[in-house]
Amino acid sequence: MSTSSGKQPASGGGDPAPKPSRRVFSPEYKLAMVAEYENAANGEKGAILRREGLYSSHIIEWTRARDAGQLGQFGADRTDAVPTAAGSRVKKSAEQIELEKLRRQNEKLQADLKKTRMALDIMGKAHALLEELSESADNDNPPRRS
């Protein structure tokens, strides 16, 4: 069915759903979300993503951009503070961010080292026990059958 004006006939009274628009996040929002995500405990990180409707890939991408200095170059007056939902927070320098990252990595490695040392201690005790049992078994002569 065609109309003389070239328009398609309306079926049902209009556009059923408006075309979705792409979300755009400001640099301030990105920095605030990265900071909140990094400062959250492991169990709370997923809750932050769900609350904001974000994906972990957003945080990863924004963290890389922040570390590369791409999020802090949008204004000359933004270098001293980054506003957040809870107020304003002093912006961390790249050295401070790297220092925090290295401290977290150091804590994790120290915990891993402690676990490894405990495991080696247990293995050493188990080895000594098995060696002692082996020696006592060698000294005991089992009865011979004829």
GROMACS .gro file of N, CA and C in nm:
model
  438
    1MET      N    1   0.083  -0.117   0.000
    1MET     CA    2   0.000   0.000   0.000
    1MET      C    3   0.088   0.123   0.000
    2SER      N    4   0.070   0.213  -0.092
    2SER     CA    5   0.150   0.334  -0.098
    2SER      C    6   0.058   0.455  -0.089
    3THR      N    7   0.115   0.564  -0.041
    3THR     CA    8   0.037   0.688  -0.029
    3THR      C    9   0.093   0.788  -0.127
    4SER      N   10   0.016   0.887  -0.158
    4SER     CA   11   0.059   0.985  -0.258
    4SER      C   12   0.166   1.079  -0.204
    5SER      N   13   0.176   1.094  -0.074
    5SER     CA   14   0.276   1.186  -0.019
    5SER      C   15   0.413   1.119  -0.003
    6GLY      N   16   0.421   0.989  -0.025
    6GLY     CA   17   0.548   0.919  -0.013
    6GLY      C   18   0.578   0.874   0.130
    7LYS      N   19   0.490   0.906   0.225
    7LYS     CA   20   0.513   0.867   0.363
    7LYS      C   21   0.455   0.728   0.386
    8GLN      N   22   0.514   0.655   0.474
    8GLN     CA   23   0.463   0.523   0.512
    8GLN      C   24   0.340   0.544   0.601
    9PRO      N   25   0.239   0.460   0.587
    9PRO     CA   26   0.123   0.474   0.673
    9PRO      C   27   0.160   0.439   0.817
   10ALA      N   28   0.104   0.512   0.910
   10ALA     CA   29   0.130   0.489   1.052
   10ALA      C   30   0.061   0.363   1.097
   11SER      N   31   0.136   0.273   1.160
   11SER     CA   32   0.076   0.150   1.209
   11SER      C   33   0.079   0.154   1.361
   12GLY      N   34  -0.032   0.171   1.423
   12GLY     CA   35  -0.039   0.169   1.568
   12GLY      C   36  -0.016   0.304   1.631
   13GLY      N   37   0.000   0.411   1.558
   13GLY     CA   38   0.004   0.543   1.617
   13GLY      C   39   0.141   0.599   1.650
   14GLY      N   40   0.249   0.557   1.586
   14GLY     CA   41   0.377   0.623   1.608
   14GLY      C   42   0.490   0.525   1.630
   15ASP      N   43   0.603   0.582   1.664
   15ASP     CA   44   0.725   0.504   1.687
   15ASP      C   45   0.708   0.422   1.815
   16PRO      N   46   0.722   0.290   1.805
   16PRO     CA   47   0.699   0.207   1.923
   16PRO      C   48   0.801   0.231   2.035
   17ALA      N   49   0.926   0.257   2.002
   17ALA     CA   50   1.027   0.283   2.104
   17ALA      C   51   1.127   0.383   2.048
   18PRO      N   52   1.164   0.480   2.128
   18PRO     CA   53   1.263   0.576   2.078
   18PRO      C   54   1.399   0.509   2.065
   19LYS      N   55   1.476   0.558   1.971
   19LYS     CA   56   1.609   0.503   1.949
   19LYS      C   57   1.696   0.532   2.072
   20PRO      N   58   1.761   0.429   2.126
   20PRO     CA   59   1.844   0.454   2.245
   20PRO      C   60   1.964   0.541   2.211
   21SER      N   61   2.000   0.627   2.306
   21SER     CA   62   2.116   0.713   2.282
   21SER      C   63   2.235   0.658   2.359
   22ARG      N   64   2.351   0.681   2.306
   22ARG     CA   65   2.475   0.633   2.369
   22ARG      C   66   2.503   0.719   2.492
   23ARG      N   67   2.541   0.652   2.600
   23ARG     CA   68   2.573   0.724   2.723
   23ARG      C   69   2.710   0.789   2.708
   24VAL      N   70   2.722   0.908   2.761
   24VAL     CA   71   2.848   0.980   2.759
   24VAL      C   72   2.883   1.013   2.904
   25PHE      N   73   3.005   0.979   2.945
   25PHE     CA   74   3.049   1.000   3.082
   25PHE      C   75   3.152   1.112   3.084
   26SER      N   76   3.139   1.203   3.178
   26SER     CA   77   3.234   1.312   3.190
   26SER      C   78   3.364   1.260   3.250
   27PRO      N   79   3.474   1.329   3.225
   27PRO     CA   80   3.602   1.287   3.285
   27PRO      C   81   3.596   1.286   3.438
   28GLU      N   82   3.522   1.381   3.497
   28GLU     CA   83   3.509   1.384   3.643
   28GLU      C   84   3.441   1.259   3.693
   29TYR      N   85   3.334   1.218   3.625
   29TYR     CA   86   3.261   1.097   3.665
   29TYR      C   87   3.351   0.975   3.651
   30LYS      N   88   3.424   0.967   3.541
   30LYS     CA   89   3.513   0.853   3.519
   30LYS      C   90   3.617   0.843   3.629
   31LEU      N   91   3.680   0.955   3.662
   31LEU     CA   92   3.782   0.954   3.767
   31LEU      C   93   3.721   0.918   3.902
   32ALA      N   94   3.602   0.969   3.930
   32ALA     CA   95   3.537   0.939   4.057
   32ALA      C   96   3.503   0.790   4.066
   33MET      N   97   3.454   0.732   3.958
   33MET     CA   98   3.418   0.591   3.960
   33MET      C   99   3.542   0.502   3.973
   34VAL      N  100   3.651   0.538   3.904
   34VAL     CA  101   3.774   0.460   3.916
   34VAL      C  102   3.826   0.465   4.059
   35ALA      N  103   3.823   0.584   4.119
   35ALA     CA  104   3.871   0.598   4.257
   35ALA      C  105   3.784   0.519   4.352
   36GLU      N  106   3.652   0.529   4.336
   36GLU     CA  107   3.560   0.457   4.425
   36GLU      C  108   3.579   0.305   4.408
   37TYR      N  109   3.594   0.261   4.285
   37TYR     CA  110   3.611   0.118   4.257
   37TYR      C  111   3.742   0.066   4.316
   38GLU      N  112   3.850   0.143   4.301
   38GLU     CA  113   3.979   0.099   4.354
   38GLU      C  114   3.981   0.097   4.506
   39ASN      N  115   3.907   0.188   4.570
   39ASN     CA  116   3.908   0.195   4.716
   39ASN      C  117   3.808   0.100   4.780
   40ALA      N  118   3.723   0.037   4.701
   40ALA     CA  119   3.622  -0.054   4.754
   40ALA      C  120   3.684  -0.190   4.785
   41ALA      N  121   3.625  -0.258   4.883
   41ALA     CA  122   3.666  -0.395   4.913
   41ALA      C  123   3.623  -0.484   4.797
   42ASN      N  124   3.685  -0.602   4.785
   42ASN     CA  125   3.656  -0.690   4.672
   42ASN      C  126   3.508  -0.725   4.663
   43GLY      N  127   3.441  -0.746   4.773
   43GLY     CA  128   3.300  -0.783   4.769
   43GLY      C  129   3.207  -0.669   4.730
   44GLU      N  130   3.255  -0.546   4.738
   44GLU     CA  131   3.171  -0.430   4.710
   44GLU      C  132   3.186  -0.378   4.568
   45LYS      N  133   3.286  -0.425   4.496
   45LYS     CA  134   3.313  -0.373   4.362
   45LYS      C  135   3.199  -0.403   4.265
   46GLY      N  136   3.146  -0.525   4.272
   46GLY     CA  137   3.034  -0.560   4.185
   46GLY      C  138   2.910  -0.477   4.215
   47ALA      N  139   2.889  -0.445   4.343
   47ALA     CA  140   2.774  -0.364   4.382
   47ALA      C  141   2.785  -0.223   4.323
   48ILE      N  142   2.906  -0.169   4.319
   48ILE     CA  143   2.927  -0.037   4.260
   48ILE      C  144   2.893  -0.040   4.112
   49LEU      N  145   2.941  -0.143   4.042
   49LEU     CA  146   2.913  -0.155   3.898
   49LEU      C  147   2.763  -0.167   3.872
   50ARG      N  148   2.695  -0.251   3.952
   50ARG     CA  149   2.550  -0.267   3.933
   50ARG      C  150   2.476  -0.137   3.963
   51ARG      N  151   2.515  -0.069   4.070
   51ARG     CA  152   2.448   0.056   4.108
   51ARG      C  153   2.459   0.160   3.998
   52GLU      N  154   2.576   0.169   3.935
   52GLU     CA  155   2.599   0.271   3.833
   52GLU      C  156   2.564   0.224   3.692
   53GLY      N  157   2.532   0.096   3.678
   53GLY     CA  158   2.501   0.042   3.545
   53GLY      C  159   2.624   0.035   3.456
   54LEU      N  160   2.738   0.001   3.514
   54LEU     CA  161   2.863  -0.004   3.440
   54LEU      C  162   2.911  -0.147   3.425
   55TYR      N  163   3.008  -0.165   3.339
   55TYR     CA  164   3.075  -0.294   3.321
   55TYR      C  165   3.220  -0.280   3.370
   56SER      N  166   3.280  -0.392   3.405
   56SER     CA  167   3.419  -0.387   3.451
   56SER      C  168   3.510  -0.335   3.340
   57SER      N  169   3.472  -0.356   3.215
   57SER     CA  170   3.553  -0.306   3.104
   57SER      C  171   3.558  -0.152   3.103
   58HIS      N  172   3.449  -0.087   3.151
   58HIS     CA  173   3.451   0.059   3.163
   58HIS      C  174   3.562   0.100   3.259
   59ILE      N  175   3.565   0.037   3.375
   59ILE     CA  176   3.664   0.073   3.478
   59ILE      C  177   3.805   0.047   3.427
   60ILE      N  178   3.825  -0.066   3.360
   60ILE     CA  179   3.958  -0.099   3.307
   60ILE      C  180   4.002   0.007   3.206
   61GLU      N  181   3.913   0.041   3.116
   61GLU     CA  182   3.946   0.140   3.013
   61GLU      C  183   3.974   0.277   3.075
   62TRP      N  184   3.892   0.318   3.171
   62TRP     CA  185   3.910   0.448   3.236
   62TRP      C  186   4.037   0.451   3.321
   63THR      N  187   4.071   0.338   3.383
   63THR     CA  188   4.193   0.332   3.463
   63THR      C  189   4.315   0.348   3.372
   64ARG      N  190   4.313   0.282   3.259
   64ARG     CA  191   4.424   0.294   3.164
   64ARG      C  192   4.436   0.438   3.112
   65ALA      N  193   4.322   0.500   3.083
   65ALA     CA  194   4.324   0.638   3.036
   65ALA      C  195   4.376   0.731   3.144
   66ARG      N  196   4.335   0.707   3.269
   66ARG     CA  197   4.383   0.789   3.381
   66ARG      C  198   4.533   0.773   3.398
   67ASP      N  199   4.580   0.648   3.395
   67ASP     CA  200   4.722   0.622   3.413
   67ASP      C  201   4.805   0.681   3.300
   68ALA      N  202   4.747   0.689   3.181
   68ALA     CA  203   4.816   0.748   3.067
   68ALA      C  204   4.807   0.900   3.068
   69GLY      N  205   4.730   0.955   3.162
   69GLY     CA  206   4.715   1.100   3.173
   69GLY      C  207   4.614   1.159   3.078
   70GLN      N  208   4.529   1.077   3.020
   70GLN     CA  209   4.433   1.126   2.922
   70GLN      C  210   4.306   1.181   2.987
   71LEU      N  211   4.274   1.142   3.110
   71LEU     CA  212   4.153   1.193   3.174
   71LEU      C  213   4.176   1.326   3.243
   72GLY      N  214   4.297   1.361   3.272
   72GLY     CA  215   4.325   1.484   3.344
   72GLY      C  216   4.355   1.602   3.254
   73GLN      N  217   4.343   1.589   3.121
   73GLN     CA  218   4.382   1.695   3.029
   73GLN      C  219   4.264   1.773   2.972
   74PHE      N  220   4.148   1.768   3.039
   74PHE     CA  221   4.029   1.831   2.981
   74PHE      C  222   4.006   1.972   3.031
   75GLY      N  223   4.089   2.020   3.119
   75GLY     CA  224   4.073   2.157   3.166
   75GLY      C  225   4.193   2.198   3.250
   76ALA      N  226   4.231   2.325   3.241
   76ALA     CA  227   4.349   2.369   3.313
   76ALA      C  228   4.320   2.382   3.462
   77ASP      N  229   4.195   2.408   3.500
   77ASP     CA  230   4.163   2.429   3.641
   77ASP      C  231   4.130   2.298   3.713
   78ARG      N  232   4.141   2.185   3.649
   78ARG     CA  233   4.104   2.057   3.708
   78ARG      C  234   4.222   1.983   3.769
   79THR      N  235   4.339   2.041   3.770
   79THR     CA  236   4.457   1.967   3.811
   79THR      C  237   4.468   1.950   3.962
   80ASP      N  238   4.396   2.029   4.041
   80ASP     CA  239   4.414   2.017   4.185
   80ASP      C  240   4.309   1.931   4.254
   81ALA      N  241   4.188   1.919   4.201
   81ALA     CA  242   4.085   1.840   4.270
   81ALA      C  243   3.992   1.776   4.170
   82VAL      N  244   3.936   1.664   4.210
   82VAL     CA  245   3.839   1.591   4.130
   82VAL      C  246   3.713   1.577   4.213
   83PRO      N  247   3.601   1.638   4.172
   83PRO     CA  248   3.479   1.626   4.252
   83PRO      C  249   3.424   1.485   4.244
   84THR      N  250   3.370   1.438   4.355
   84THR     CA  251   3.308   1.306   4.360
   84THR      C  252   3.168   1.320   4.416
   85ALA      N  253   3.097   1.209   4.421
   85ALA     CA  254   2.961   1.212   4.473
   85ALA      C  255   2.960   1.247   4.622
   86ALA      N  256   3.064   1.215   4.694
   86ALA     CA  257   3.068   1.240   4.837
   86ALA      C  258   3.137   1.372   4.871
   87GLY      N  259   3.163   1.456   4.775
   87GLY     CA  260   3.232   1.582   4.799
   87GLY      C  261   3.347   1.594   4.703
   88SER      N  262   3.449   1.669   4.743
   88SER     CA  263   3.565   1.679   4.654
   88SER      C  264   3.683   1.608   4.718
   89ARG      N  265   3.760   1.546   4.636
   89ARG     CA  266   3.875   1.468   4.679
   89ARG      C  267   3.997   1.519   4.605
   90VAL      N  268   4.110   1.524   4.673
   90VAL     CA  269   4.232   1.570   4.609
   90VAL      C  270   4.277   1.466   4.506
   91LYS      N  271   4.313   1.514   4.389
   91LYS     CA  272   4.357   1.424   4.282
   91LYS      C  273   4.493   1.367   4.316
   92LYS      N  274   4.509   1.240   4.289
   92LYS     CA  275   4.636   1.173   4.315
   92LYS      C  276   4.726   1.186   4.194
   93SER      N  277   4.853   1.203   4.222
   93SER     CA  278   4.948   1.211   4.112
   93SER      C  279   4.977   1.069   4.060
   94ALA      N  280   5.041   1.062   3.947
   94ALA     CA  281   5.073   0.932   3.889
   94ALA      C  282   5.168   0.855   3.980
   95GLU      N  283   5.258   0.926   4.048
   95GLU     CA  284   5.350   0.860   4.141
   95GLU      C  285   5.275   0.801   4.260
   96GLN      N  286   5.176   0.875   4.312
   96GLN     CA  287   5.098   0.825   4.425
   96GLN      C  288   5.017   0.702   4.385
   97ILE      N  289   4.961   0.705   4.267
   97ILE     CA  290   4.883   0.592   4.218
   97ILE      C  291   4.972   0.470   4.203
   98GLU      N  292   5.091   0.491   4.144
   98GLU     CA  293   5.184   0.380   4.126
   98GLU      C  294   5.232   0.328   4.262
   99LEU      N  295   5.257   0.419   4.356
   99LEU     CA  296   5.301   0.379   4.489
   99LEU      C  297   5.195   0.293   4.558
  100GLU      N  298   5.068   0.334   4.550
  100GLU     CA  299   4.959   0.255   4.608
  100GLU      C  300   4.950   0.118   4.543
  101LYS      N  301   4.964   0.115   4.412
  101LYS     CA  302   4.959  -0.012   4.339
  101LYS      C  303   5.072  -0.104   4.382
  102LEU      N  304   5.192  -0.048   4.395
  102LEU     CA  305   5.307  -0.128   4.437
  102LEU      C  306   5.294  -0.174   4.581
  103ARG      N  307   5.234  -0.092   4.666
  103ARG     CA  308   5.212  -0.134   4.806
  103ARG      C  309   5.114  -0.251   4.813
  104ARG      N  310   5.006  -0.241   4.735
  104ARG     CA  311   4.909  -0.353   4.732
  104ARG      C  312   4.976  -0.479   4.680
  105GLN      N  313   5.057  -0.465   4.575
  105GLN     CA  314   5.128  -0.580   4.519
  105GLN      C  315   5.225  -0.638   4.621
  106ASN      N  316   5.294  -0.551   4.695
  106ASN     CA  317   5.388  -0.595   4.797
  106ASN      C  318   5.315  -0.672   4.908
  107GLU      N  319   5.200  -0.621   4.952
  107GLU     CA  320   5.122  -0.690   5.055
  107GLU      C  321   5.079  -0.828   5.008
  108LYS      N  322   5.036  -0.837   4.883
  108LYS     CA  323   4.993  -0.966   4.828
  108LYS      C  324   5.110  -1.064   4.821
  109LEU      N  325   5.225  -1.014   4.776
  109LEU     CA  326   5.343  -1.101   4.767
  109LEU      C  327   5.390  -1.146   4.905
  110GLN      N  328   5.381  -1.057   5.005
  110GLN     CA  329   5.419  -1.095   5.140
  110GLN      C  330   5.325  -1.202   5.194
  111ALA      N  331   5.196  -1.190   5.165
  111ALA     CA  332   5.099  -1.291   5.209
  111ALA      C  333   5.129  -1.424   5.140
  112ASP      N  334   5.160  -1.420   5.011
  112ASP     CA  335   5.194  -1.543   4.938
  112ASP      C  336   5.321  -1.607   4.994
  113LEU      N  337   5.419  -1.525   5.028
  113LEU     CA  338   5.543  -1.576   5.086
  113LEU      C  339   5.516  -1.642   5.221
  114LYS      N  340   5.431  -1.582   5.300
  114LYS     CA  341   5.397  -1.640   5.431
  114LYS      C  342   5.330  -1.776   5.412
  115LYS      N  343   5.238  -1.786   5.316
  115LYS     CA  344   5.172  -1.914   5.289
  115LYS      C  345   5.273  -2.019   5.242
  116THR      N  346   5.365  -1.976   5.156
  116THR     CA  347   5.466  -2.069   5.104
  116THR      C  348   5.556  -2.119   5.215
  117ARG      N  349   5.596  -2.029   5.304
  117ARG     CA  350   5.681  -2.069   5.417
  117ARG      C  351   5.608  -2.167   5.509
  118MET      N  352   5.480  -2.142   5.533
  118MET     CA  353   5.402  -2.234   5.617
  118MET      C  354   5.392  -2.370   5.550
  119ALA      N  355   5.370  -2.372   5.419
  119ALA     CA  356   5.360  -2.498   5.346
  119ALA      C  357   5.493  -2.574   5.350
  120LEU      N  358   5.603  -2.502   5.335
  120LEU     CA  359   5.734  -2.567   5.342
  120LEU      C  360   5.761  -2.622   5.482
  121ASP      N  361   5.719  -2.551   5.585
  121ASP     CA  362   5.735  -2.598   5.721
  121ASP      C  363   5.656  -2.727   5.742
  122ILE      N  364   5.533  -2.729   5.693
  122ILE     CA  365   5.450  -2.850   5.705
  122ILE      C  366   5.513  -2.966   5.628
  123MET      N  367   5.561  -2.937   5.506
  123MET     CA  368   5.625  -3.043   5.426
  123MET      C  369   5.751  -3.096   5.495
  124GLY      N  370   5.826  -3.008   5.558
  124GLY     CA  371   5.946  -3.051   5.630
  124GLY      C  372   5.911  -3.142   5.746
  125LYS      N  373   5.805  -3.106   5.820
  125LYS     CA  374   5.762  -3.189   5.933
  125LYS      C  375   5.710  -3.324   5.884
  126ALA      N  376   5.636  -3.323   5.774
  126ALA     CA  377   5.584  -3.449   5.718
  126ALA      C  378   5.699  -3.537   5.671
  127HIS      N  379   5.798  -3.477   5.609
  127HIS     CA  380   5.916  -3.552   5.563
  127HIS      C  381   5.989  -3.615   5.682
  128ALA      N  382   6.007  -3.537   5.789
  128ALA     CA  383   6.076  -3.590   5.907
  128ALA      C  384   5.997  -3.705   5.969
  129LEU      N  385   5.866  -3.691   5.975
  129LEU     CA  386   5.782  -3.798   6.030
  129LEU      C  387   5.792  -3.925   5.946
  130LEU      N  388   5.782  -3.910   5.814
  130LEU     CA  389   5.792  -4.027   5.726
  130LEU      C  390   5.929  -4.092   5.735
  131GLU      N  391   6.032  -4.011   5.747
  131GLU     CA  392   6.167  -4.066   5.760
  131GLU      C  393   6.181  -4.145   5.891
  132GLU      N  394   6.124  -4.091   5.997
  132GLU     CA  395   6.128  -4.159   6.126
  132GLU      C  396   6.050  -4.290   6.121
  133LEU      N  397   5.935  -4.289   6.057
  133LEU     CA  398   5.856  -4.412   6.043
  133LEU      C  399   5.931  -4.515   5.959
  134SER      N  400   5.999  -4.469   5.855
  134SER     CA  401   6.074  -4.559   5.769
  134SER      C  402   6.189  -4.625   5.846
  135GLU      N  403   6.259  -4.547   5.928
  135GLU     CA  404   6.370  -4.600   6.007
  135GLU      C  405   6.320  -4.702   6.109
  136SER      N  406   6.207  -4.672   6.172
  136SER     CA  407   6.155  -4.767   6.272
  136SER      C  408   6.106  -4.894   6.204
  137ALA      N  409   6.057  -4.883   6.082
  137ALA     CA  410   6.012  -5.002   6.009
  137ALA      C  411   6.131  -5.087   5.967
  138ASP      N  412   6.244  -5.021   5.935
  138ASP     CA  413   6.364  -5.096   5.897
  138ASP      C  414   6.423  -5.172   6.017
  139ASN      N  415   6.411  -5.114   6.134
  139ASN     CA  416   6.466  -5.176   6.254
  139ASN      C  417   6.381  -5.295   6.302
  140ASP      N  418   6.254  -5.290   6.277
  140ASP     CA  419   6.164  -5.401   6.317
  140ASP      C  420   6.174  -5.509   6.213
  141ASN      N  421   6.208  -5.630   6.259
  141ASN     CA  422   6.212  -5.743   6.167
  141ASN      C  423   6.078  -5.814   6.174
  142PRO      N  424   6.008  -5.820   6.065
  142PRO     CA  425   5.880  -5.889   6.068
  142PRO      C  426   5.902  -6.040   6.086
  143PRO      N  427   5.808  -6.108   6.148
  143PRO     CA  428   5.824  -6.255   6.164
  143PRO      C  429   5.827  -6.323   6.030
  144ARG      N  430   5.914  -6.425   6.021
  144ARG     CA  431   5.928  -6.496   5.896
  144ARG      C  432   5.833  -6.615   5.894
  145ARG      N  433   5.781  -6.640   5.777
  145ARG     CA  434   5.694  -6.756   5.759
  145ARG      C  435   5.777  -6.870   5.703
  146SER      N  436   5.745  -6.985   5.744
  146SER     CA  437   5.821  -7.097   5.691
  146SER      C  438   5.741  -7.184   5.599
   0.00000   0.00000   0.00000
